[in-house]
Coordinates of C-alpha atoms and ligand atoms in Angstrom, one line a residue:
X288 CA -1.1 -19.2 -3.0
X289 CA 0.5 -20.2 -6.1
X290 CA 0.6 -23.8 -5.4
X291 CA -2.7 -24.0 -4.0
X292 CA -5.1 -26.9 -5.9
X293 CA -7.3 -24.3 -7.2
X294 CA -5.3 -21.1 -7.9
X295 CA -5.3 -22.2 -11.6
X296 CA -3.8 -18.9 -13.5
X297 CA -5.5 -17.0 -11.5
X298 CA -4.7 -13.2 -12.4
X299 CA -5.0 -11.6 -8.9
X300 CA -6.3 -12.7 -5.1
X301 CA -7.2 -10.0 -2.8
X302 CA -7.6 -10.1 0.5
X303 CA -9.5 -7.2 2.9
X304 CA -9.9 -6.2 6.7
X305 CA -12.0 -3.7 8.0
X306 CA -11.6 -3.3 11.6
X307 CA -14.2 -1.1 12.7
X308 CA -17.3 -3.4 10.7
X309 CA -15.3 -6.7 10.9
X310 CA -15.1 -7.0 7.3
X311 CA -12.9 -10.4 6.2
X312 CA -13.4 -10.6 2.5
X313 CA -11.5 -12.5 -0.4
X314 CA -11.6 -10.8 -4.2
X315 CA -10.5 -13.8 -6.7
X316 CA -10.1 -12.8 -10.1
X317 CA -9.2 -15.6 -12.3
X318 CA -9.1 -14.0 -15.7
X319 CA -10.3 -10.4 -17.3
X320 CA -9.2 -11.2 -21.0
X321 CA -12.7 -11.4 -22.2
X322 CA -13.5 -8.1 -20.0
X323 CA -14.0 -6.7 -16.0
X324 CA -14.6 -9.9 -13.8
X325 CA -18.2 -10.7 -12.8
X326 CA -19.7 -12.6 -10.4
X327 CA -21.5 -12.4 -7.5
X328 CA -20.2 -12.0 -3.9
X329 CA -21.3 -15.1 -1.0
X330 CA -21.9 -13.8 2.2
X331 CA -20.9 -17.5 4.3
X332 CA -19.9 -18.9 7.6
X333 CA -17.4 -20.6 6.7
X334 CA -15.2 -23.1 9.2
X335 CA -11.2 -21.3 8.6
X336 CA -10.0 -18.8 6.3
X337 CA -8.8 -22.0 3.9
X338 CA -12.1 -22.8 3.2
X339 CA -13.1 -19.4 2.0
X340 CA -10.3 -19.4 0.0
X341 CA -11.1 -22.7 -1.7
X342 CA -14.5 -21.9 -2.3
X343 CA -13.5 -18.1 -3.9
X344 CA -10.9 -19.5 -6.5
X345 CA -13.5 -22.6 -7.5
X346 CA -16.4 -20.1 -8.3
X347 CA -13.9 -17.5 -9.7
X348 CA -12.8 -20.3 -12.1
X349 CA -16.3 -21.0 -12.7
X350 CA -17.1 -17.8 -13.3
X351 CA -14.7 -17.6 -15.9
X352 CA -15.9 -20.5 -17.7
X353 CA -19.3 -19.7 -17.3
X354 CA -19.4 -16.0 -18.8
X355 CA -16.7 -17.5 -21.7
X356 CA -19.4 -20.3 -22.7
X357 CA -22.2 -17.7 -22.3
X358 CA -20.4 -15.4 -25.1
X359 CA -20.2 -12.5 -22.9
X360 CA -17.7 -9.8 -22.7
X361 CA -17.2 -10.5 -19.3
X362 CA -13.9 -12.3 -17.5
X363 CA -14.4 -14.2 -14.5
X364 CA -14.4 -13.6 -10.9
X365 CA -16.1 -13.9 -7.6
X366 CA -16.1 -12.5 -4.1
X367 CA -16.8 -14.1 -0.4
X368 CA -17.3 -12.2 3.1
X369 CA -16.7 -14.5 6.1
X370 CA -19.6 -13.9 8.7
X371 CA -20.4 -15.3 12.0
X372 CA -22.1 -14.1 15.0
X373 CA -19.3 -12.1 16.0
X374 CA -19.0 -10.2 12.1
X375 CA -22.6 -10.4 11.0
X376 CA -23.6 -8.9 7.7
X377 CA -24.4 -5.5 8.8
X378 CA -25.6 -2.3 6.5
X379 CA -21.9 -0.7 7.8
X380 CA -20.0 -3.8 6.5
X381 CA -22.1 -3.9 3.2
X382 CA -21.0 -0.2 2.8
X383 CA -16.5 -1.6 3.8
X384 CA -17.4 -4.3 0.9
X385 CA -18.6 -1.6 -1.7
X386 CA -15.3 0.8 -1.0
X387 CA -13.1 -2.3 -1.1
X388 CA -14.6 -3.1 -4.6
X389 CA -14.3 0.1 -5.4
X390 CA -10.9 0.1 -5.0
X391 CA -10.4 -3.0 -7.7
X392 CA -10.9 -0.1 -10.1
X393 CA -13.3 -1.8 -12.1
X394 CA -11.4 -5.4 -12.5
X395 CA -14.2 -6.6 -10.4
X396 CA -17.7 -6.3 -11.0
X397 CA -20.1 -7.5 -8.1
X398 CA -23.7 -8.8 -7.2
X399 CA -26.4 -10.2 -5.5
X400 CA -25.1 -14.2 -4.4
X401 CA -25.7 -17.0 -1.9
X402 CA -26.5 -15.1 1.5
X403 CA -26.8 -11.5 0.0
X404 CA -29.9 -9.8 -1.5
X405 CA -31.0 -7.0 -3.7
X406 CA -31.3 -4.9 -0.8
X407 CA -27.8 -5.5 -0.3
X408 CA -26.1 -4.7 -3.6
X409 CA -28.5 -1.3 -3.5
X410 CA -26.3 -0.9 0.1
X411 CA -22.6 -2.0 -1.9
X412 CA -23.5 0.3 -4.7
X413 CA -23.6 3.6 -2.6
X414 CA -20.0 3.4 -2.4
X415 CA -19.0 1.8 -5.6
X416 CA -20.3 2.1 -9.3
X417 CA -19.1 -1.5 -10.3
X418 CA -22.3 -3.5 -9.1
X419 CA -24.7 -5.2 -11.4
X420 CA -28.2 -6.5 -10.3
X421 CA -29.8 -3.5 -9.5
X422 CA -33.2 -2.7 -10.0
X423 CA -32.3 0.5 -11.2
X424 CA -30.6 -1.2 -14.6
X425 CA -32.7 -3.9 -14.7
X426 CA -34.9 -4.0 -17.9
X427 CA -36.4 -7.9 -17.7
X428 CA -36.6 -7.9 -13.9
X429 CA -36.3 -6.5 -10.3
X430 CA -32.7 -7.1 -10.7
X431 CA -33.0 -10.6 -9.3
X432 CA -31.6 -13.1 -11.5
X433 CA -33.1 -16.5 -10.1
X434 CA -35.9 -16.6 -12.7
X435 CA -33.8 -15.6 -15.5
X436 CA -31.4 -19.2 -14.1
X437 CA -34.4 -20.9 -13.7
X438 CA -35.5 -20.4 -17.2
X439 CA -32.3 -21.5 -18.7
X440 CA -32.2 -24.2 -16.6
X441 CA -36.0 -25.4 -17.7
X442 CA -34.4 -25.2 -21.4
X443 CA -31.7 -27.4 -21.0
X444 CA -33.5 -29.9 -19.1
X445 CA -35.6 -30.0 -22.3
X446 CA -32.9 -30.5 -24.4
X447 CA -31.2 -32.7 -22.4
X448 CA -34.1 -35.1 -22.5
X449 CA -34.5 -34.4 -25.9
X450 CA -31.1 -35.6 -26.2
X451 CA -31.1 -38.7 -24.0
X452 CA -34.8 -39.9 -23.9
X453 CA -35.6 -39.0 -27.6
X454 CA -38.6 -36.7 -25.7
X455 CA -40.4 -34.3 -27.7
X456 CA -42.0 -32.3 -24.9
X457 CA -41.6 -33.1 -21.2
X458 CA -45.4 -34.0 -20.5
X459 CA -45.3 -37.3 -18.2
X460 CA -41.4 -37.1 -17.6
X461 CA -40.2 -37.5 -13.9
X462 CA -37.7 -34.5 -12.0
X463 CA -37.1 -34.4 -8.3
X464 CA -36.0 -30.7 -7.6
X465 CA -33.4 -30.4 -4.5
X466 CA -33.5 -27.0 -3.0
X467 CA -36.5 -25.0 -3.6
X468 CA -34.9 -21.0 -3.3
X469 CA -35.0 -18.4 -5.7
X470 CA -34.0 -20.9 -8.7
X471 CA -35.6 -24.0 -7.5
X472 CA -39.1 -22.7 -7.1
X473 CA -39.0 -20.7 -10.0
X474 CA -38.0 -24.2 -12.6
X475 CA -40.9 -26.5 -10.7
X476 CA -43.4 -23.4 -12.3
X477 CA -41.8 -24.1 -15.5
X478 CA -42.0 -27.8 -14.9
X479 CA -44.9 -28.0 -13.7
X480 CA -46.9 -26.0 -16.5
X481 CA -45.3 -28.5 -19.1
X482 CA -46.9 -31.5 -17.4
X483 CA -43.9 -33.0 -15.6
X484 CA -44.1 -35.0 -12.4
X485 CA -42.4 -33.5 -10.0
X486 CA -40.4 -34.9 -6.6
X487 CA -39.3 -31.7 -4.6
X488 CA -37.1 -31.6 -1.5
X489 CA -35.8 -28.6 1.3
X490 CA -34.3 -28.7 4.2
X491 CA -36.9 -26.0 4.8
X492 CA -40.3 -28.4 5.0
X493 CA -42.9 -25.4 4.6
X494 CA -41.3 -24.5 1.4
X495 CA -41.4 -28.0 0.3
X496 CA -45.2 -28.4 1.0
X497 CA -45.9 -25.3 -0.3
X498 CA -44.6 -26.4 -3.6
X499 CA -46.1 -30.0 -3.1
X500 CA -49.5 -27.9 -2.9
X501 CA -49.0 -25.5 -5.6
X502 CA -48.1 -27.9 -8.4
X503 CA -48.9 -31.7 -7.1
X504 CA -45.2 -32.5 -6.1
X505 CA -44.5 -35.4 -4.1
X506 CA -42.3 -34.1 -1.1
X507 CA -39.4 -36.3 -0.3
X508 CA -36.7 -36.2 2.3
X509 CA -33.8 -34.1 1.9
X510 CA -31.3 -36.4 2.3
X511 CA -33.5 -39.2 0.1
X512 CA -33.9 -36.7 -3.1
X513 CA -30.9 -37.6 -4.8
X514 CA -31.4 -41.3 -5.4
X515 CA -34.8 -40.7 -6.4
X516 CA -36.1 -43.3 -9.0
X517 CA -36.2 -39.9 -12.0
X518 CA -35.6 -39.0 -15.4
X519 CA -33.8 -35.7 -14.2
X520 CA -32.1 -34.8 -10.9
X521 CA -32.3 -31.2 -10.8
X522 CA -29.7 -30.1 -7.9
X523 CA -30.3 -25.9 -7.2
X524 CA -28.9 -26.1 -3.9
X525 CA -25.5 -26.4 -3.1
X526 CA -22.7 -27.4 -4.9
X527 CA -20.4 -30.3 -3.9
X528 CA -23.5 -33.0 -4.2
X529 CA -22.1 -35.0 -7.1
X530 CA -19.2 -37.3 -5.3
X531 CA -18.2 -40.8 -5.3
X532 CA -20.2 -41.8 -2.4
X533 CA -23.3 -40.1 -4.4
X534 CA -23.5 -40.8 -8.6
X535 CA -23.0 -45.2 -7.5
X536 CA -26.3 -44.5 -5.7
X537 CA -28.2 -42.1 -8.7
X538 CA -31.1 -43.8 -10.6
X539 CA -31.9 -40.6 -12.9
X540 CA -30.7 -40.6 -16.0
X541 CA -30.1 -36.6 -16.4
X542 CA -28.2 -34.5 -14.0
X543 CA -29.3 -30.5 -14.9
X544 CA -29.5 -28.2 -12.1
X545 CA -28.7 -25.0 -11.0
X546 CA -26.2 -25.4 -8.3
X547 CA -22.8 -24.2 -9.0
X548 CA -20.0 -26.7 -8.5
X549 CA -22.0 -29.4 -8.1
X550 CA -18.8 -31.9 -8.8
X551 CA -17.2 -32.4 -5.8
X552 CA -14.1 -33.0 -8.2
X553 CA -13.4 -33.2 -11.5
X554 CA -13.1 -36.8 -11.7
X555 CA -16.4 -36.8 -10.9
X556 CA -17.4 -35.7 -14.3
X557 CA -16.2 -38.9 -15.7
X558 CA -17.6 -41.1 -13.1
X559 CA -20.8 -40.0 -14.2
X560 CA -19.9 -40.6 -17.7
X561 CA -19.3 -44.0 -17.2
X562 CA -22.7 -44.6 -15.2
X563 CA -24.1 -43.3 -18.3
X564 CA -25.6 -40.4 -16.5
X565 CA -26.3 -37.5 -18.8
X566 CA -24.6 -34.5 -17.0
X567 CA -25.0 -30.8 -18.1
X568 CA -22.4 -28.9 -16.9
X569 CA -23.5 -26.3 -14.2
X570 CA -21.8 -23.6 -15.7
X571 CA -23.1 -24.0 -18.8
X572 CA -27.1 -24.9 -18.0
X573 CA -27.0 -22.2 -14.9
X574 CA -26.0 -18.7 -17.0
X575 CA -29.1 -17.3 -17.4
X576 CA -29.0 -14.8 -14.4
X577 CA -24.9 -13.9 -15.5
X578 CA -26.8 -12.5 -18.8
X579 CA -29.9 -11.2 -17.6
X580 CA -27.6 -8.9 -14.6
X581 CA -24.0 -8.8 -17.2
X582 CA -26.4 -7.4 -19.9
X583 CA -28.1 -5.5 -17.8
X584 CA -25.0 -4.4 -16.1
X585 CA -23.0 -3.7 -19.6
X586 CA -26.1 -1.6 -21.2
X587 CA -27.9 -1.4 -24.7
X588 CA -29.8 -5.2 -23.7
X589 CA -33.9 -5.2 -24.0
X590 CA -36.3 -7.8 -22.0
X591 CA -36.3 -9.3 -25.8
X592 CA -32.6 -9.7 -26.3
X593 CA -32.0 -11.2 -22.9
X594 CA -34.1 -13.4 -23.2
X595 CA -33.4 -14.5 -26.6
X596 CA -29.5 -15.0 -25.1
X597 CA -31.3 -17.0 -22.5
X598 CA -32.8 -19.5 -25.5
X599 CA -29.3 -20.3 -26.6
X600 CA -28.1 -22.1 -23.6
X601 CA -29.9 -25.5 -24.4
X602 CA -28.1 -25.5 -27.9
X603 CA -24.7 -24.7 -26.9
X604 CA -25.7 -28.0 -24.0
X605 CA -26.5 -30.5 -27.0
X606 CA -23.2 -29.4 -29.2
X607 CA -21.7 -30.8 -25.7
X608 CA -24.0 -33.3 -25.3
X609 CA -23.4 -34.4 -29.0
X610 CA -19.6 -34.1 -28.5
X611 CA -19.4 -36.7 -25.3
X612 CA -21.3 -38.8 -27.3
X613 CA -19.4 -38.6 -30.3
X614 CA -15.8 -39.0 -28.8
X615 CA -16.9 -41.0 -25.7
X616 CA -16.0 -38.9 -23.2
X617 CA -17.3 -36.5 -20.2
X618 CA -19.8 -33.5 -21.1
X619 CA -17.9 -31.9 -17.8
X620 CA -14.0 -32.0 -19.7
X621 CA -15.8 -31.1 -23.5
X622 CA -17.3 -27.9 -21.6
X623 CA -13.8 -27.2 -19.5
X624 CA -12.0 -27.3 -22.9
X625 CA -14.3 -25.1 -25.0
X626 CA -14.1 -22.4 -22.1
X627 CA -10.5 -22.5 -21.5
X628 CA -10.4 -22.4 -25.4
X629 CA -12.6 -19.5 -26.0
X630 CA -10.0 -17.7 -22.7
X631 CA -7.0 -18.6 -24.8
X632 CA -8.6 -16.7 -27.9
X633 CA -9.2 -13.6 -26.0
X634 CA -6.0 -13.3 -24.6
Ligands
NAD823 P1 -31.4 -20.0 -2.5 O1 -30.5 -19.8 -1.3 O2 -32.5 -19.1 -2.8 O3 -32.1 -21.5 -2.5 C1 -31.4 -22.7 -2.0 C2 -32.5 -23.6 -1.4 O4 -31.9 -24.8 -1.1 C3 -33.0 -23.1 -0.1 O5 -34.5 -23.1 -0.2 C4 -32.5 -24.0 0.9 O6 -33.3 -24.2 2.0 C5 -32.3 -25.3 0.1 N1 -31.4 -26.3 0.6 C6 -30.1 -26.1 1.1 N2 -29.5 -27.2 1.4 C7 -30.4 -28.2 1.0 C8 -30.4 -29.6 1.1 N3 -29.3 -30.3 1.5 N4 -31.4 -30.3 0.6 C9 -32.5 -29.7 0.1 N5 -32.6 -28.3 0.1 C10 -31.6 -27.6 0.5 O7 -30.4 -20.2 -3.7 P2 -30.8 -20.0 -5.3 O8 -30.5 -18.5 -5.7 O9 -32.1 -20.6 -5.6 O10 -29.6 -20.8 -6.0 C11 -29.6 -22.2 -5.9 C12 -28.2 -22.7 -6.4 O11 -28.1 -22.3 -7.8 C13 -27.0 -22.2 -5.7 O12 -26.0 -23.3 -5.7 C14 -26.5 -21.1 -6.5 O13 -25.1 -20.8 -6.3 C15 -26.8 -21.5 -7.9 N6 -27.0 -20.5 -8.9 C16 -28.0 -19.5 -8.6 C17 -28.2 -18.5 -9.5 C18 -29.3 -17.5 -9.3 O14 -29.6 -16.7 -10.3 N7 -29.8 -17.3 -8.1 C19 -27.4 -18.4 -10.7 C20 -26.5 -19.5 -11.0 C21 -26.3 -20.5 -10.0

């Protein structure tokens, strides 16, 4: 574990089996020195016990990072349940997941991620208090944060072509959306209502032409929406999508999504950089729904104050976006190094 590429400091892995639901679920908690690691718990097939472990310490990391750069008293951390036909997510197993965080004391706070739902947490929380996301303390939603990330994300696409294409307002400019979920549906709204042209892909083709009809998107093939000729690539699907074989081939000029990790590594960061493709970190453009459900979660926030936490995101982006510019180098290191900065002062 300790010399595995990704454990970076991490403060504790923990691993659970419950035999009679199936339950095979990895806690990773990479750092509580700004408070209880938060972040949401991925219900995934995934291919070998390696791979879950991979993808847990990543978002863990991220997490980190992201609640650090968001200025919230929350430390970093993330959870993943490995399903398949034989374990399927089942109401039993929810309620195994909620007394295994339970146990975790309060180092780890859950909620609502990739393959797990509202419904869900409400299941989790039965057995454990330390689940955010709930309708029952939400005060600026149902407890689901996609519109809260897809409003953060709409504001630093704004500033990011405010930044790089010296645009005022976004009336005429050109996104292609990739993944149209919770997140990605939401931001063509917001897209949409501010005049911009919109390209929209899914692997799911009635979502896609549902969006192509409600806001007069052109619907392009999934695996064609990347290399789209764009001002902004707007990736809120999964993460991964940003490799060597991929940023040669981009013709946008702005990369600001949703997705989590969308480097496939961190050298990625500066290829992009030297393609002179504006890149806004994921963490960084992606925390509105970590504030909307960590305020939520901590108490004493209003629909107001969220969403005037939300409004900040696209000016921490341009002191980035400034900063690569400035010292020539990658917005992806500037952002790494402010977070890992702001971990070092709360420890
Ligand atoms: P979601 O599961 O609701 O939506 C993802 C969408 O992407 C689905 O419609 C799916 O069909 C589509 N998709 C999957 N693979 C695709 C592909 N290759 N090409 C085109 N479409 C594809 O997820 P979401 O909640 O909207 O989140 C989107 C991304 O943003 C995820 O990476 C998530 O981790 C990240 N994120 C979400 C939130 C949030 O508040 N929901 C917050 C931070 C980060």
């Amino acid at each position: 574990m300790f010399d595995h590429p990704s454990f970076d400091q991490h403060e504790r892995v923990v691993f659970a089996h419950d035999a009679a639901t199936g339950l095979h679920a990895i806690v990773a908690i990479h750092s509580t020195a700004r408070g209880p690691g938060a972040g949401g718990c991925r219900f995934w097939q995934y291919d070998s016990t390696e791979a879950a472990l991979a993808d847990v310490l990543r978002l863990s990391r991220g997490m980190s990072y992201k609640n650090a750069m968001a200025g919230l008293p929350l430390g970093g951390a993330k959870a993943v349940v490995m399903i398949d036909a034989s374990r399927p997510k089942t109401p039993r197993m929810l309620e195994a997941f909620g007394r295994f965080v339970d146990s975790l004391q309060g180092q780890y706070i859950t909620a609502e991620d990739v393959g797990a739902s509202v419904a869900d947490m409400e299941i989790v929380a039965t057995q454990t208090s330390y689940v955010s996301g709930l309708p029952r303390t939400a005060v600026a939603s149902d407890g689901n944060p996609s519109p809260k990330t897809a409003l953060g994300v709409y504001l630093g696409i704004k500033a990011a072509v405010k930044f790089k294409l010296a645009g005022e307002d976004l009336r005429g400019v050109t996104v292609a959306v990739q993944g149209l979920g919770g997140v990605g549906y939401e931001l063509c709204r917001l897209l949409a209502a501010d005049g911009v042209r919109l390209r929209v892909a899914d692997i799911r083709p009635e979502v896609a032409q549902k969006a192509a009809n409600e806001f007069d998107a052109i619907v392009c093939p999934p695996e064609q929406i990347l290399f789209e000729r764009v001002d902004v690539l707007a990736p809120c699907a999964l993460g991964g999508l940003l490799n060597a074989d991929t940023i040669p081939r981009l013709q946008a000029s702005i990369v600001a999504g949703a997705a989590n990790n969308q480097l496939a590594t961190a050298e990625d960061g500066a290829r992009l950089h030297a393609a002179g493709v504006l890149y806004a970190p994921d963490y960084v453009i992606n925390a509105g729904g970590i504030i909307s459900v960590g305020r939520e979660y901590l108490g004493g926030a209003t629909a107001e104050s969220i969403t005037a936490e939300i409004h900040r995101i696209p000016g921490r982006l341009t002191e980035i976006f400034a900063r690569s510019s400035a010292d020539n180098r990658p917005t992806s290191e500037l952002a790494d190094e402010m977070a890992r900065q702001l971990l070092l002062e709360a420890r």
